[in-house]
Coordinates of C-alpha atoms in Angstrom, one line a residue:
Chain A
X1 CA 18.2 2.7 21.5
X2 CA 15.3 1.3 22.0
X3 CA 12.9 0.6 19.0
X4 CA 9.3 1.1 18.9
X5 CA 6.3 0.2 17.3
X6 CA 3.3 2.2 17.3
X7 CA 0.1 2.4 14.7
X8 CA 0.5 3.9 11.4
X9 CA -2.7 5.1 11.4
X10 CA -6.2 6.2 13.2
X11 CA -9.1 7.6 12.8
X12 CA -11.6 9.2 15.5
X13 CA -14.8 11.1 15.3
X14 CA -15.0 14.6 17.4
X15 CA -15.6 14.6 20.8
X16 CA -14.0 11.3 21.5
X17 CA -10.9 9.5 23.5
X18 CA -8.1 8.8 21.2
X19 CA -5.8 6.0 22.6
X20 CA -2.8 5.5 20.8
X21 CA 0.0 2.2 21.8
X22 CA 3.5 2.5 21.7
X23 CA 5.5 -0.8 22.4
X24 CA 9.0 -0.3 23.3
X25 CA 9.4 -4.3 24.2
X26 CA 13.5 -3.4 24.8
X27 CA 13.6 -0.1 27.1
X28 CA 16.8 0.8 29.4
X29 CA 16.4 1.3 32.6
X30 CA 17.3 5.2 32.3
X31 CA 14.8 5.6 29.2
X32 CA 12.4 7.5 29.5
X33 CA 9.0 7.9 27.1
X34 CA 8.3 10.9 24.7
X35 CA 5.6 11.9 22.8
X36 CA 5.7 14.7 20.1
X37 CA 2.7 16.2 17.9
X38 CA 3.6 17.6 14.3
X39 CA 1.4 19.4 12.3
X40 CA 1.8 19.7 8.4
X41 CA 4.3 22.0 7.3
X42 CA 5.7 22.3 11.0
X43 CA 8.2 20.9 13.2
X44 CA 7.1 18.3 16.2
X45 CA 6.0 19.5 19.0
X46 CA 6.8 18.2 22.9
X47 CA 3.6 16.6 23.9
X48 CA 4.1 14.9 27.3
X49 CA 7.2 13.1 29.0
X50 CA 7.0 10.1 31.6
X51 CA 9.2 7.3 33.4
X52 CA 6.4 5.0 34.9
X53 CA 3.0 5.1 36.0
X54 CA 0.2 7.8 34.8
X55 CA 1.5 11.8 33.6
X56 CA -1.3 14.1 32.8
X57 CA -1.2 18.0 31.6
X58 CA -3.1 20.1 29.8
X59 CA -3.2 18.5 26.6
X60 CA -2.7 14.5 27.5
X61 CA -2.3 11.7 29.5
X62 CA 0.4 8.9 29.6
X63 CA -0.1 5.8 30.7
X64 CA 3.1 3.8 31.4
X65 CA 2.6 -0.2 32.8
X66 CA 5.2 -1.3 35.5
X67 CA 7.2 -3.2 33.0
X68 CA 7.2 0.1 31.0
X69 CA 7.5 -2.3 27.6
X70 CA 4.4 -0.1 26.2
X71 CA 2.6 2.8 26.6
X72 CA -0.3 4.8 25.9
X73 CA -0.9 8.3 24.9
X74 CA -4.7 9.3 25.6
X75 CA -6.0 12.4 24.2
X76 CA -9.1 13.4 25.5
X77 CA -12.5 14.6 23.9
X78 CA -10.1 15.3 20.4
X79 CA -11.6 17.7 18.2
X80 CA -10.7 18.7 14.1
X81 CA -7.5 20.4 15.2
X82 CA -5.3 17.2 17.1
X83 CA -5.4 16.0 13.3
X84 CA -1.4 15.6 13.4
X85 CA 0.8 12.8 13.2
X86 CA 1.9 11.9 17.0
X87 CA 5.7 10.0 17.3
X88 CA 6.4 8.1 20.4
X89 CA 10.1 8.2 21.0
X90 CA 12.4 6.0 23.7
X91 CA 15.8 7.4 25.1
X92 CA 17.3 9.0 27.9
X93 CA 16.9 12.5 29.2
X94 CA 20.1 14.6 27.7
X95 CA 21.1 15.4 31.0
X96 CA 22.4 11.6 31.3
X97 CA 23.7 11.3 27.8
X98 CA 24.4 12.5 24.0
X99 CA 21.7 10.3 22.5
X100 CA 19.9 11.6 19.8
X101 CA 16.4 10.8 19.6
X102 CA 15.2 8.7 16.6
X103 CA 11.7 9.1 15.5
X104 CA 10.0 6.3 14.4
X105 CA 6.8 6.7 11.3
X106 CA 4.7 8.1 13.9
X107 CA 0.8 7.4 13.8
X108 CA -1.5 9.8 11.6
X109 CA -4.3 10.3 13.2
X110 CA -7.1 11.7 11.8
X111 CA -10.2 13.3 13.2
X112 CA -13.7 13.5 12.0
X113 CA -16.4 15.6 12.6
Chain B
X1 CA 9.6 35.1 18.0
X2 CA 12.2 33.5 21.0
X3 CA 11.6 30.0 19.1
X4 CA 14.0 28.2 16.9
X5 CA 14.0 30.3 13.4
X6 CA 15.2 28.5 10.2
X7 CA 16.3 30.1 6.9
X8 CA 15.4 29.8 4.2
X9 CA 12.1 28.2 4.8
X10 CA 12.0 27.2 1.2
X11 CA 15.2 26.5 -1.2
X12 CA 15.1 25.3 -5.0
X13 CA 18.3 24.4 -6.6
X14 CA 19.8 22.4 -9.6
X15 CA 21.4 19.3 -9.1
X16 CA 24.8 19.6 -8.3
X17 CA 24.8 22.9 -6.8
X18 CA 25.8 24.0 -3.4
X19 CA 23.1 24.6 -0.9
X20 CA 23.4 26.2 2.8
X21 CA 20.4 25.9 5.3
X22 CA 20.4 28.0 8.7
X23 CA 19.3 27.8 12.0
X24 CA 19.3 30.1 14.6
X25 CA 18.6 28.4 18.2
X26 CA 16.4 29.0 21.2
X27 CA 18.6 31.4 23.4
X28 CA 20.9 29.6 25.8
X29 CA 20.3 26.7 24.7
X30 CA 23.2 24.5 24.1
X31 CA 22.1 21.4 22.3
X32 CA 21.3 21.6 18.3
X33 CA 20.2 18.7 16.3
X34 CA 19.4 18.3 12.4
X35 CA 17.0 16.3 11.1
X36 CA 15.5 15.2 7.9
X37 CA 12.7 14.2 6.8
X38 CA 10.7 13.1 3.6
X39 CA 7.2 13.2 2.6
X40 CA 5.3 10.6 5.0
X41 CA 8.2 9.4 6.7
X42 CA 9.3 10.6 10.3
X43 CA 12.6 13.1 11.0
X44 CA 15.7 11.4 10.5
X45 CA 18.7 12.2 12.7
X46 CA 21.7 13.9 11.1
X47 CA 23.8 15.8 13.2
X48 CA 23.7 16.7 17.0
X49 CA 26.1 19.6 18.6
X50 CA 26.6 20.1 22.4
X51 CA 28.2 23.6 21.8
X52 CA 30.5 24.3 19.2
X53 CA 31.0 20.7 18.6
X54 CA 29.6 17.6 16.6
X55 CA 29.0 15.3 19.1
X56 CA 26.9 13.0 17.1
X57 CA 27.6 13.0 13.4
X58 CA 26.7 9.4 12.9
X59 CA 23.6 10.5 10.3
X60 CA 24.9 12.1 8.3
X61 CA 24.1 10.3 5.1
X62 CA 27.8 11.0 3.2
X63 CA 30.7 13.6 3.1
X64 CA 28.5 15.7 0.9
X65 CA 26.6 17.0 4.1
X66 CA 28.8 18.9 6.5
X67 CA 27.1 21.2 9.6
X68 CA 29.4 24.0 11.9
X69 CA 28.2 25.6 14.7
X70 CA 31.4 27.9 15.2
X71 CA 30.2 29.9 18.0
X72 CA 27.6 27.8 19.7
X73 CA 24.9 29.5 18.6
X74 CA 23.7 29.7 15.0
X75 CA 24.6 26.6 12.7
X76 CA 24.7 26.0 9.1
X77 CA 24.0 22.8 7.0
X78 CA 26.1 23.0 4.1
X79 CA 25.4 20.4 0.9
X80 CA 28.0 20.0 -1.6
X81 CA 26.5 18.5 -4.9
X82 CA 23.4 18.2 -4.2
X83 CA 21.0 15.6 -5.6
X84 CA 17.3 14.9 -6.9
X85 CA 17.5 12.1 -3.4
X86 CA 18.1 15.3 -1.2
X87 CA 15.0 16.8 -1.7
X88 CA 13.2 16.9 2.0
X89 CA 12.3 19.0 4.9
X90 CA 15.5 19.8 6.8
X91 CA 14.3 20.3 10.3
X92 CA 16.7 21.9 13.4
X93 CA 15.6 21.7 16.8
X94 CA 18.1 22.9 20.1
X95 CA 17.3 21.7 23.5
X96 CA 19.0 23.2 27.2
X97 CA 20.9 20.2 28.3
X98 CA 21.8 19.6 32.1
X99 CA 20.4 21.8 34.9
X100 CA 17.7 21.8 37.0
X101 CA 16.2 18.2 37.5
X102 CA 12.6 18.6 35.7
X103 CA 14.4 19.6 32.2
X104 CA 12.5 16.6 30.0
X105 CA 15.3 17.0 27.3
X106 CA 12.6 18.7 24.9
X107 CA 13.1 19.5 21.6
X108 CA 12.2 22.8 20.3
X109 CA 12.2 22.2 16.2
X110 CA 11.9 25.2 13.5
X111 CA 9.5 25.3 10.9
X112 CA 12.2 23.7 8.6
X113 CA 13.5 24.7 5.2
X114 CA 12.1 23.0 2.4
X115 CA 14.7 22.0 -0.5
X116 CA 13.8 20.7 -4.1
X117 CA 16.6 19.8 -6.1
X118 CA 15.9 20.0 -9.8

């Protein structure tokens, strides 16, 4: 699986962009990029999903170069409540495979008003 | 709820006693994973079933931990002698493998059940 390295932490005042890095230097060619969202006291949460290129939804944007060896979760205008630790994770989609996805440390972010 | 429900959300025990922590899966949803996790660290993989079956055991941490899932529904992680180093979060999560061609694999985790051993 391939292993990634992300921030351990971050800071950001309210109202602002959040940018967070992933690097994921040795990606498979059938891996695709997670990002989950957890809470104190809860369980992660599915953020966004993407192979390549630029994924937006309600709640983010993913931002995926052509050698897909990084990546970039932006989470716009963040307010008190995206305080949450946010894992990026690398692996195939289960419907090509058994492989369990690892989390990683995750990055705390934390927001300020 | 329809989400992933986990029981008991909280569990203190004596070392060296036997523990059992459930989880009761999304509806139709095949896949079942158990994690772990400690304080500031992320979850850590234990167990993965694809129906009634361990298909990934491989973190499982020593024959102490043992999960079933006998009717591909509701699984149970059992701990045999437990240990002041078992204290965590024990987080499920089930997933709907295969199918249509925009499933993203999600995990849907529980709340998790918190055990202290004494």
């Amino acid at each position: 699986l391939a292993k990634t390295t992300q921030p351990v932490s971050m800071d950001s005042y309210e109202g602002q962009e959040v940018n967070i890095t992933c690097s994921h230097n040795n990606i498979a060619t059938n891996d695709y990029i997670t990002w989950y969202q957890q809470f104190p006291s809860q369980g992660p949460r599915f953020i966004i999903q993407g192979y390549k290129t630029k994924v937006t939804n309600e709640v983010a944007s993913l931002f995926i170069p052509a050698d897909r060896k990084s990546s970039t979760l932006s989470l716009p205008r963040v307010s008190l409540s995206d305080t949450a630790v946010y894992y990026c994770l690398v692996g195939p989609i289960w419907n090509s495979g058994n492989t369990p996805l690892v989390f990683g440390k995750g990055t705390r972010l934390s927001v300020i008003a | 709820g329809a989400g992933v429900s986990q029981t008991p959300s909280n569990k203190v025990t004596e070392k060296g006693k036997y523990v059992e922590l459930r989880c009761d899966p999304i509806s139709g949803h095949t896949a079942l994973y158990w994690y772990r996790q400690s304080l500031g660290q992320g979850p850590e993989f234990l167990i993965y079933f694809q129906g009634t079956g361990a298909a990934d055991d491989s973190g499982l941490p020593n024959d102490r931990f043992f999960a079933v899932r006998p009717e591909g529904s509701v699984s149970t992680l059992k701990i045999q002698r437990t240990e002041r180093g078992d204290s965590a979060v024990y987080l499920c999560a089930s997933s709907l493998v295969g199918g249509a061609s925009r499933n993203t694999g999600e995990l849907f985790f529980g709340e998790g059940s918190r055990l202290t051993v004494l």
